[in-house]
Amino acid sequence: LIKFNRSIGQNCEIIDDLGKLPNIVRYTLKDISPTNIMIITDSTVHSHYHKRLDDALPEKYSVDWIVLNPGEDSKLFTNILSLSEKILKLRIDRNSLLIGFGGGVITDITGFVASILLRGVRWIAIPTTVIGMTDAAIGGKTGANTESGKNLVGTFYPPEHIFVFPDFLKTLSDRDITAGWSEIIKYRLLEGGDLWNKFGKQNLTTTPTSDIIEHCIRYKERVVQEDPFENGLRRQLNLGHTAGHALEVATAYKVYNHGEAVLWGLGVMLQLSHLNCGLPEDVTNLAQQLISKFILPESNVHPDTIVSHLASDKKRINNKNIWVLLNALGKFNFYDQVPEKLIYDVITKQLEFLKVGKAVR
Ligand SMILES: NC(=O)c1ccc[n+]([C@@H]2O[C@H](COP(=O)([O-])OP(=O)(O)OC[C@H]3O[C@@H](n4cnc5c(N)ncnc54)[C@H](O)[C@@H]3O)[C@@H](O)[C@H]2O)c1
Ligand SMILES: [Zn+2]
């Protein structure tokens, strides 16, 4: 057995050197022995890395590249329908292999399509963004968007393998690096402990290291193992996402990317946790200081808009938002009775920061 990599969980590996891509690909394909291969990616990832992956694929396989437009619109159910038709016309059979090669948008789409075509074909995820590596490609959730909202259609359908090559992050934009840090901060607030203290020394403008990525993956895998279908515990991963999601919708997905909106949502969560659930002031302050280092696009959103989007959030249960809030570092709880007046006041205050491109004060 040749060891190329660090195995994280059942089917996820981190490979610290992109030079090992050909070997990994060869070994994996030998094992899977697919009829043919279809690689789904977006044009940005394609332009950077198409040759790299193509060269790594043994010649004997028939390979089709399907290159989508970058961005959330590719996840629209209607676009996924035409994508499915396209793949069906490419001689797919039950023994074909799909490879999702890109950020969270691409792995969400590939997993979804893999789960429905021919009632399920095998797929591999090669995430290329921080959000993809630490979150989207992990845990088996796939998703598509409809007119009614984001990720409201989807399946649980884990890939056969997840190959994490942090080297891919070298070409990521500053905005997408920032977006990635939001989820890392989320994980660390949930986990607490020593790692949190290390944040003080970390340069948050640089690309997260593979150790940091590994830690996030391990945390998510633990949570998912306990609650694979999100009936309870897994909902903790929604920390900062209730308000963040409302901001994304309120600005029609045009102003903030997911991670930026989550940074703002974490600010709202910290304030609510402090005022409603006893999160100590020093933790609140330190976390806010961290988040305040990031620069966000400016916007002028009315609190009523956010509140109305909270009210139509499809994740509501019994007509109530379920807030994940912190009682302490590493200690979260679910709340469906947060006073409306408090929510309104906190959101009003936090929206002021967005006017000057800040998530928190
Ligand atoms: N399934 C899940 O559990 C889960 C979890 C979290 C997020 N998500 C989904 O993930 C999506 C967000 O993920 P994302 O931020 O990765 O989005 P994304 O796929 O849109 O990628 C962000 C941008 O980075 C570019 N890019 C990707 N890799 C690159 C690279 N190596 N170099 C340069 N540019 C690169 C893309 O072209 C895109 O413009 C959302 O749709 C969200 O719903 C899913
Ligand atoms: Zn997220």
CSV table of C-alpha atoms and ligand atoms in Angstrom, one decimal:
chain,number,residue,atom,x,y,z
A,1,LEU,CA,0.0,0.0,0.0
A,2,ILE,CA,1.4,3.4,-1.0
A,3,LYS,CA,0.6,6.3,1.4
A,4,PHE,CA,0.3,9.6,-0.4
A,5,ASN,CA,-1.7,11.5,2.0
A,6,ARG,CA,-3.5,12.0,5.3
A,7,SER,CA,-6.7,10.1,5.6
A,8,ILE,CA,-9.4,12.1,7.3
A,9,GLY,CA,-12.5,10.1,8.0
A,10,GLN,CA,-13.8,7.3,5.8
A,11,ASN,CA,-13.4,8.6,2.3
A,12,CYS,CA,-11.7,11.9,2.6
A,13,GLU,CA,-8.0,12.5,2.1
A,14,ILE,CA,-5.8,15.6,2.3
A,15,ILE,CA,-2.9,15.6,-0.1
A,16,ASP,CA,-0.3,18.2,0.5
A,17,ASP,CA,1.3,18.2,-2.9
A,18,LEU,CA,-0.6,18.7,-6.1
A,19,GLY,CA,2.2,16.8,-7.8
A,20,LYS,CA,0.7,13.6,-6.4
A,21,LEU,CA,-2.5,14.2,-8.4
A,22,PRO,CA,-1.7,11.7,-11.2
A,23,ASN,CA,-0.9,8.9,-8.8
A,24,ILE,CA,-4.0,9.5,-6.7
A,25,VAL,CA,-6.2,9.6,-9.8
A,26,ARG,CA,-4.6,6.4,-11.3
A,27,TYR,CA,-4.9,4.4,-8.1
A,28,THR,CA,-8.5,5.5,-7.6
A,29,LEU,CA,-9.6,4.8,-11.1
A,30,LYS,CA,-8.0,1.4,-11.1
A,31,ASP,CA,-10.2,0.6,-8.1
A,32,ILE,CA,-13.4,2.0,-9.5
A,33,SER,CA,-12.8,1.0,-13.1
A,34,PRO,CA,-15.5,3.2,-14.6
A,35,THR,CA,-17.0,2.9,-18.1
A,36,ASN,CA,-16.2,6.5,-18.7
A,37,ILE,CA,-15.7,9.8,-16.8
A,38,MET,CA,-17.5,13.1,-16.8
A,39,ILE,CA,-15.9,16.0,-15.1
A,40,ILE,CA,-18.2,18.9,-14.0
A,41,THR,CA,-16.4,22.2,-13.3
A,42,ASP,CA,-16.8,25.9,-13.8
A,43,SER,CA,-14.9,28.0,-16.3
A,44,THR,CA,-12.6,29.6,-13.7
A,45,VAL,CA,-11.4,26.3,-12.3
A,46,HIS,CA,-11.3,25.0,-15.9
A,47,SER,CA,-9.0,27.7,-17.1
A,48,HIS,CA,-6.6,27.3,-14.1
A,49,TYR,CA,-6.5,23.5,-13.8
A,50,HIS,CA,-8.0,21.8,-16.8
A,51,LYS,CA,-4.7,20.7,-18.2
A,52,ARG,CA,-3.5,19.6,-14.8
A,53,LEU,CA,-6.4,17.1,-14.3
A,54,ASP,CA,-6.5,16.1,-17.9
A,55,ASP,CA,-2.8,15.1,-17.8
A,56,ALA,CA,-3.4,13.1,-14.7
A,57,LEU,CA,-6.1,11.0,-16.3
A,58,PRO,CA,-4.9,7.7,-17.9
A,59,GLU,CA,-5.5,7.8,-21.7
A,60,LYS,CA,-7.6,4.6,-21.7
A,61,TYR,CA,-10.6,6.4,-20.2
A,62,SER,CA,-13.0,8.4,-22.3
A,63,VAL,CA,-13.3,11.7,-20.5
A,64,ASP,CA,-15.9,14.5,-21.1
A,65,TRP,CA,-15.5,17.9,-19.5
A,66,ILE,CA,-18.7,19.8,-18.7
A,67,VAL,CA,-17.9,23.5,-18.0
A,68,LEU,CA,-20.5,25.6,-16.2
A,69,ASN,CA,-20.7,29.3,-15.6
A,70,PRO,CA,-19.2,30.2,-12.2
A,71,GLY,CA,-21.7,31.3,-9.6
A,72,GLU,CA,-24.8,30.4,-7.8
A,73,ASP,CA,-27.0,30.5,-10.9
A,74,SER,CA,-25.6,27.3,-12.2
A,75,LYS,CA,-27.3,25.6,-9.2
A,76,LEU,CA,-30.7,26.6,-10.4
A,77,PHE,CA,-32.9,23.6,-10.8
A,78,THR,CA,-33.8,24.5,-14.4
A,79,ASN,CA,-30.1,24.7,-15.3
A,80,ILE,CA,-29.5,21.3,-13.6
A,81,LEU,CA,-32.3,19.8,-15.7
A,82,SER,CA,-30.5,20.8,-18.9
A,83,LEU,CA,-27.2,19.7,-17.4
A,84,SER,CA,-28.8,16.3,-16.7
A,85,GLU,CA,-30.0,16.0,-20.3
A,86,LYS,CA,-26.5,16.9,-21.5
A,87,ILE,CA,-24.9,14.2,-19.4
A,88,LEU,CA,-27.5,11.6,-20.5
A,89,LYS,CA,-26.6,12.3,-24.1
A,90,LEU,CA,-23.0,11.6,-23.3
A,91,ARG,CA,-23.5,7.9,-23.0
A,92,ILE,CA,-23.7,7.7,-19.2
A,93,ASP,CA,-24.3,4.2,-17.7
A,94,ARG,CA,-24.6,2.9,-14.2
A,95,ASN,CA,-20.8,2.3,-14.2
A,96,SER,CA,-19.9,5.9,-15.2
A,97,LEU,CA,-18.1,8.2,-12.9
A,98,LEU,CA,-18.8,11.9,-12.3
A,99,ILE,CA,-16.1,14.1,-10.8
A,100,GLY,CA,-17.1,17.4,-9.2
A,101,PHE,CA,-14.1,19.7,-9.6
A,102,GLY,CA,-14.6,23.1,-8.1
A,103,GLY,CA,-16.1,25.1,-5.3
A,104,GLY,CA,-19.2,24.3,-3.3
A,105,VAL,CA,-21.4,25.2,-6.2
A,106,ILE,CA,-19.9,22.6,-8.3
A,107,THR,CA,-19.7,19.8,-5.7
A,108,ASP,CA,-23.3,20.5,-4.7
A,109,ILE,CA,-24.4,20.2,-8.3
A,110,THR,CA,-22.3,17.2,-9.1
A,111,GLY,CA,-23.5,15.3,-6.1
A,112,PHE,CA,-27.1,16.1,-6.8
A,113,VAL,CA,-26.9,15.1,-10.5
A,114,ALA,CA,-25.0,11.9,-9.5
A,115,SER,CA,-27.8,11.0,-7.1
A,116,ILE,CA,-30.7,11.4,-9.5
A,117,LEU,CA,-29.2,10.2,-12.9
A,118,LEU,CA,-30.0,6.5,-13.5
A,119,ARG,CA,-31.1,6.4,-9.8
A,120,GLY,CA,-27.5,7.0,-8.7
A,121,VAL,CA,-24.1,6.9,-10.2
A,122,ARG,CA,-20.8,7.1,-8.4
A,123,TRP,CA,-19.0,10.4,-8.0
A,124,ILE,CA,-15.8,11.9,-6.6
A,125,ALA,CA,-15.4,15.4,-5.1
A,126,ILE,CA,-12.3,17.5,-5.7
A,127,PRO,CA,-13.0,20.7,-3.9
A,128,THR,CA,-11.0,23.8,-4.9
A,129,THR,CA,-12.2,26.5,-2.5
A,130,VAL,CA,-11.8,26.8,1.3
A,131,ILE,CA,-15.6,26.5,1.7
A,132,GLY,CA,-15.6,23.5,-0.5
A,133,MET,CA,-12.8,21.8,1.4
A,134,THR,CA,-13.9,22.6,4.9
A,135,ASP,CA,-17.7,22.3,4.4
A,136,ALA,CA,-19.5,21.8,1.1
A,137,ALA,CA,-17.8,18.7,-0.1
A,138,ILE,CA,-18.0,17.1,3.4
A,139,GLY,CA,-21.0,15.4,4.8
A,140,GLY,CA,-23.0,14.2,1.9
A,141,LYS,CA,-25.5,17.0,1.4
A,142,THR,CA,-26.1,18.0,-2.2
A,143,GLY,CA,-28.2,20.9,-3.4
A,144,ALA,CA,-30.0,22.9,-6.0
A,145,ASN,CA,-31.8,26.3,-5.9
A,146,THR,CA,-35.3,27.1,-7.1
A,147,GLU,CA,-37.3,30.3,-7.4
A,148,SER,CA,-38.4,29.7,-3.8
A,149,GLY,CA,-34.9,29.8,-2.4
A,150,LYS,CA,-31.5,28.3,-2.0
A,151,ASN,CA,-30.7,24.6,-1.4
A,152,LEU,CA,-34.4,23.8,-1.1
A,153,VAL,CA,-34.0,20.8,-3.4
A,154,GLY,CA,-31.3,18.2,-2.7
A,155,THR,CA,-30.3,14.8,-1.5
A,156,PHE,CA,-28.0,13.1,0.9
A,157,TYR,CA,-25.5,11.4,-1.4
A,158,PRO,CA,-21.9,11.3,-0.3
A,159,PRO,CA,-19.1,10.9,-2.9
A,160,GLU,CA,-17.0,7.8,-3.1
A,161,HIS,CA,-13.9,9.9,-2.5
A,162,ILE,CA,-13.1,13.4,-1.5
A,163,PHE,CA,-9.6,14.6,-2.5
A,164,VAL,CA,-8.5,17.8,-0.8
A,165,PHE,CA,-5.5,19.4,-2.4
A,166,PRO,CA,-4.8,22.7,-0.5
A,167,ASP,CA,-2.5,23.7,-3.4
A,168,PHE,CA,-5.6,24.6,-5.4
A,169,LEU,CA,-6.2,27.5,-3.0
A,170,LYS,CA,-3.2,29.4,-4.4
A,171,THR,CA,-5.3,30.9,-7.1
A,172,LEU,CA,-8.3,31.7,-5.0
A,173,SER,CA,-9.4,35.4,-4.8
A,174,ASP,CA,-9.1,37.4,-1.6
A,175,ARG,CA,-12.9,37.5,-1.4
A,176,ASP,CA,-13.1,33.7,-1.5
A,177,ILE,CA,-10.4,33.4,1.1
A,178,THR,CA,-12.3,35.7,3.4
A,179,ALA,CA,-15.5,33.7,2.7
A,180,GLY,CA,-13.6,30.6,3.8
A,181,TRP,CA,-12.4,32.1,7.1
A,182,SER,CA,-16.1,32.6,8.1
A,183,GLU,CA,-16.7,28.9,8.2
A,184,ILE,CA,-13.5,28.3,10.0
A,185,ILE,CA,-14.4,30.8,12.7
A,186,LYS,CA,-17.8,29.1,12.9
A,187,TYR,CA,-16.2,25.7,13.6
A,188,ARG,CA,-13.9,27.2,16.2
A,189,LEU,CA,-16.7,29.0,18.1
A,190,LEU,CA,-18.6,25.7,18.2
A,191,GLU,CA,-15.6,23.7,19.3
A,192,GLY,CA,-14.0,26.1,21.7
A,193,GLY,CA,-10.8,25.0,23.5
A,194,ASP,CA,-7.2,25.7,22.7
A,195,LEU,CA,-7.6,26.3,19.0
A,196,TRP,CA,-9.7,29.4,19.7
A,197,ASN,CA,-6.8,31.0,21.5
A,198,LYS,CA,-4.5,30.5,18.5
A,199,PHE,CA,-6.7,32.8,16.5
A,200,GLY,CA,-5.1,35.8,18.1
A,201,LYS,CA,-1.8,34.9,16.4
A,202,GLN,CA,-3.3,34.0,13.0
A,203,ASN,CA,-3.0,36.2,9.9
A,204,LEU,CA,-6.6,36.1,8.6
A,205,THR,CA,-5.7,37.5,5.2
A,206,THR,CA,-3.6,34.5,4.2
A,207,THR,CA,-4.8,31.2,2.9
A,208,PRO,CA,-5.7,28.8,5.7
A,209,THR,CA,-3.1,26.0,6.1
A,210,SER,CA,-3.9,22.4,5.6
A,211,ASP,CA,-3.8,21.8,9.3
A,212,ILE,CA,-6.6,24.2,9.8
A,213,ILE,CA,-8.6,22.7,6.9
A,214,GLU,CA,-8.0,19.2,8.3
A,215,HIS,CA,-9.4,20.3,11.7
A,216,CYS,CA,-12.5,21.6,10.2
A,217,ILE,CA,-13.1,18.5,8.2
A,218,ARG,CA,-12.6,16.3,11.3
A,219,TYR,CA,-15.1,18.4,13.3
A,220,LYS,CA,-17.7,18.3,10.5
A,221,GLU,CA,-17.3,14.6,10.0
A,222,ARG,CA,-17.8,13.9,13.7
A,223,VAL,CA,-21.0,15.9,13.7
A,224,VAL,CA,-22.3,14.3,10.5
A,225,GLN,CA,-21.5,10.9,11.8
A,226,GLU,CA,-23.7,11.4,14.8
A,227,ASP,CA,-26.6,13.1,12.9
A,228,PRO,CA,-26.2,12.3,9.1
A,229,PHE,CA,-29.7,13.5,8.1
A,230,GLU,CA,-29.7,16.7,10.2
A,231,ASN,CA,-32.5,15.9,12.6
A,232,GLY,CA,-30.8,17.6,15.5
A,233,LEU,CA,-27.1,18.0,16.3
A,234,ARG,CA,-26.0,18.7,12.8
A,235,ARG,CA,-28.1,21.9,12.9
A,236,GLN,CA,-25.3,23.4,15.0
A,237,LEU,CA,-23.4,23.9,11.7
A,238,ASN,CA,-26.0,26.6,11.0
A,239,LEU,CA,-24.3,28.9,13.5
A,240,GLY,CA,-24.3,32.4,12.1
A,241,HIS,CA,-26.3,31.2,9.1
A,242,THR,CA,-29.8,32.3,10.1
A,243,ALA,CA,-29.1,36.0,9.9
A,244,GLY,CA,-26.4,35.4,7.2
A,245,HIS,CA,-28.9,33.7,5.0
A,246,ALA,CA,-31.4,36.4,5.4
A,247,LEU,CA,-28.8,39.0,4.3
A,248,GLU,CA,-27.9,36.9,1.3
A,249,VAL,CA,-31.6,36.8,0.2
A,250,ALA,CA,-32.2,40.4,1.1
A,251,THR,CA,-29.4,41.5,-1.3
A,252,ALA,CA,-30.5,38.9,-3.9
A,253,TYR,CA,-27.2,37.0,-3.7
A,254,LYS,CA,-25.7,39.9,-5.6
A,255,VAL,CA,-23.8,41.8,-3.0
A,256,TYR,CA,-22.4,39.3,-0.6
A,257,ASN,CA,-21.1,35.8,-1.2
A,258,HIS,CA,-22.1,33.1,1.2
A,259,GLY,CA,-19.1,33.4,3.5
A,260,GLU,CA,-19.3,37.2,3.7
A,261,ALA,CA,-22.9,37.0,4.7
A,262,VAL,CA,-22.1,34.4,7.3
A,263,LEU,CA,-19.4,36.7,8.8
A,264,TRP,CA,-22.2,39.3,9.4
A,265,GLY,CA,-24.5,36.5,10.6
A,266,LEU,CA,-21.9,35.5,13.2
A,267,GLY,CA,-21.9,39.1,14.4
A,268,VAL,CA,-25.6,39.0,14.9
A,269,MET,CA,-25.3,35.6,16.6
A,270,LEU,CA,-22.7,36.8,19.0
A,271,GLN,CA,-24.8,39.8,20.1
A,272,LEU,CA,-27.9,37.6,20.6
A,273,SER,CA,-25.8,35.1,22.5
A,274,HIS,CA,-24.4,37.8,24.7
A,275,LEU,CA,-27.7,39.5,25.4
A,276,ASN,CA,-30.0,36.4,25.5
A,277,CYS,CA,-27.9,33.4,26.5
A,278,GLY,CA,-25.1,34.6,28.8
A,279,LEU,CA,-22.2,34.5,26.4
A,280,PRO,CA,-19.5,36.2,28.4
A,281,GLU,CA,-18.4,39.7,27.3
A,282,ASP,CA,-14.8,38.8,26.9
A,283,VAL,CA,-15.6,36.0,24.4
A,284,THR,CA,-18.1,38.2,22.6
A,285,ASN,CA,-15.5,41.0,22.3
A,286,LEU,CA,-12.7,38.8,21.2
A,287,ALA,CA,-14.8,37.1,18.5
A,288,GLN,CA,-16.1,40.5,17.3
A,289,GLN,CA,-12.5,41.8,17.1
A,290,LEU,CA,-11.5,38.9,14.9
A,291,ILE,CA,-14.5,39.3,12.6
A,292,SER,CA,-14.0,43.1,12.4
A,293,LYS,CA,-10.7,42.5,10.6
A,294,PHE,CA,-12.5,41.5,7.4
A,295,ILE,CA,-13.7,44.1,4.9
A,296,LEU,CA,-17.0,43.5,3.3
A,297,PRO,CA,-18.9,45.1,0.4
A,298,GLU,CA,-20.9,48.1,1.7
A,299,SER,CA,-24.7,48.0,1.6
A,300,ASN,CA,-27.7,49.9,3.0
A,301,VAL,CA,-30.3,47.3,4.0
A,302,HIS,CA,-33.4,48.1,6.1
A,303,PRO,CA,-33.9,46.0,9.2
A,304,ASP,CA,-37.5,45.3,8.1
A,305,THR,CA,-36.1,43.5,5.0
A,306,ILE,CA,-33.9,41.2,7.0
A,307,VAL,CA,-36.8,40.5,9.5
A,308,SER,CA,-39.2,39.7,6.7
A,309,HIS,CA,-36.7,37.3,5.2
A,310,LEU,CA,-36.2,35.6,8.6
A,311,ALA,CA,-40.0,35.2,8.7
A,312,SER,CA,-40.0,33.4,5.3
A,313,ASP,CA,-36.9,31.3,6.0
A,314,LYS,CA,-37.7,27.7,4.8
A,315,LYS,CA,-35.7,26.3,7.7
A,316,ARG,CA,-38.3,27.5,10.2
A,317,ILE,CA,-40.0,24.8,12.2
A,318,ASN,CA,-43.5,25.4,13.6
A,319,ASN,CA,-43.2,28.8,12.1
A,320,LYS,CA,-40.2,29.8,14.3
A,321,ASN,CA,-36.6,30.4,13.4
A,322,ILE,CA,-34.3,28.0,15.2
A,323,TRP,CA,-31.3,30.1,16.3
A,324,VAL,CA,-28.1,28.4,17.2
A,325,LEU,CA,-26.6,30.5,20.0
A,326,LEU,CA,-23.6,30.2,22.2
A,327,ASN,CA,-23.8,30.1,26.0
A,328,ALA,CA,-20.0,29.9,26.2
A,329,LEU,CA,-17.1,29.2,23.8
A,330,GLY,CA,-17.7,25.6,22.6
A,331,LYS,CA,-21.2,25.4,24.1
A,332,PHE,CA,-24.1,26.0,21.8
A,333,ASN,CA,-27.9,25.5,22.2
A,334,PHE,CA,-30.9,25.8,19.9
A,335,TYR,CA,-33.4,28.6,20.6
A,336,ASP,CA,-36.8,29.2,19.1
A,337,GLN,CA,-38.0,31.8,21.6
A,338,VAL,CA,-35.6,34.7,21.1
A,339,PRO,CA,-37.7,37.9,21.7
A,340,GLU,CA,-38.6,39.6,18.5
A,341,LYS,CA,-37.8,43.0,19.8
A,342,LEU,CA,-34.3,41.9,20.7
A,343,ILE,CA,-33.7,40.4,17.3
A,344,TYR,CA,-34.9,43.6,15.6
A,345,ASP,CA,-32.6,45.8,17.8
A,346,VAL,CA,-29.6,43.6,17.2
A,347,ILE,CA,-30.1,43.5,13.5
A,348,THR,CA,-30.7,47.2,13.3
A,349,LYS,CA,-27.4,47.8,15.1
A,350,GLN,CA,-25.4,45.3,13.0
A,351,LEU,CA,-26.7,46.6,9.7
A,352,GLU,CA,-25.1,49.9,10.6
A,353,PHE,CA,-21.7,48.3,10.3
A,354,LEU,CA,-22.4,47.1,6.8
A,355,LYS,CA,-22.8,50.7,5.7
A,356,VAL,CA,-19.1,51.0,6.1
A,357,GLY,CA,-18.1,47.6,4.9
A,358,LYS,CA,-17.8,45.9,8.3
A,359,ALA,CA,-19.5,42.8,9.7
A,360,VAL,CA,-19.2,43.9,13.3
A,361,ARG,CA,-18.0,46.9,15.1
B,1,LIG,N1,-23.5,20.8,0.7
B,1,LIG,C1,-23.1,21.4,1.8
B,1,LIG,O1,-23.1,20.9,2.9
B,1,LIG,C2,-22.7,22.8,1.7
B,1,LIG,C3,-22.0,23.4,2.7
B,1,LIG,C4,-21.6,24.7,2.6
B,1,LIG,C5,-21.8,25.4,1.4
B,1,LIG,N2,-22.5,24.8,0.4
B,1,LIG,C6,-22.7,25.5,-0.9
B,1,LIG,O2,-21.4,25.9,-1.4
B,1,LIG,C7,-21.6,27.0,-2.2
B,1,LIG,C8,-20.5,28.0,-1.8
B,1,LIG,O3,-19.2,27.5,-2.0
B,1,LIG,P1,-18.0,28.3,-2.7
B,1,LIG,O4,-17.8,29.5,-1.9
B,1,LIG,O5,-16.9,27.3,-2.8
B,1,LIG,O6,-18.7,28.7,-4.1
B,1,LIG,P2,-18.2,28.6,-5.6
B,1,LIG,O7,-18.2,27.2,-6.1
B,1,LIG,O8,-19.1,29.5,-6.3
B,1,LIG,O9,-16.7,29.1,-5.7
B,1,LIG,C9,-16.5,30.5,-5.4
B,1,LIG,C10,-15.7,31.1,-6.6
B,1,LIG,O10,-14.3,30.6,-6.6
B,1,LIG,C11,-14.0,30.2,-7.9
B,1,LIG,N3,-13.0,29.2,-7.7
B,1,LIG,C12,-13.2,27.9,-7.3
B,1,LIG,N4,-12.0,27.3,-7.1
B,1,LIG,C13,-11.0,28.2,-7.5
B,1,LIG,C14,-9.6,28.1,-7.5
B,1,LIG,N5,-9.0,27.0,-7.0
B,1,LIG,N6,-8.9,29.2,-7.9
B,1,LIG,C15,-9.6,30.3,-8.3
B,1,LIG,N7,-10.9,30.5,-8.3
B,1,LIG,C16,-11.6,29.4,-7.9
B,1,LIG,C17,-15.2,29.8,-8.5
B,1,LIG,O11,-15.1,29.9,-9.9
B,1,LIG,C18,-16.2,30.8,-7.9
B,1,LIG,O12,-16.2,32.0,-8.7
B,1,LIG,C19,-23.0,27.5,-2.0
B,1,LIG,O13,-23.8,27.2,-3.1
B,1,LIG,C20,-23.4,26.8,-0.7
B,1,LIG,O14,-24.8,26.6,-0.7
B,1,LIG,C21,-22.9,23.5,0.5
B,2,ZN,ZN,-22.1,28.1,5.3
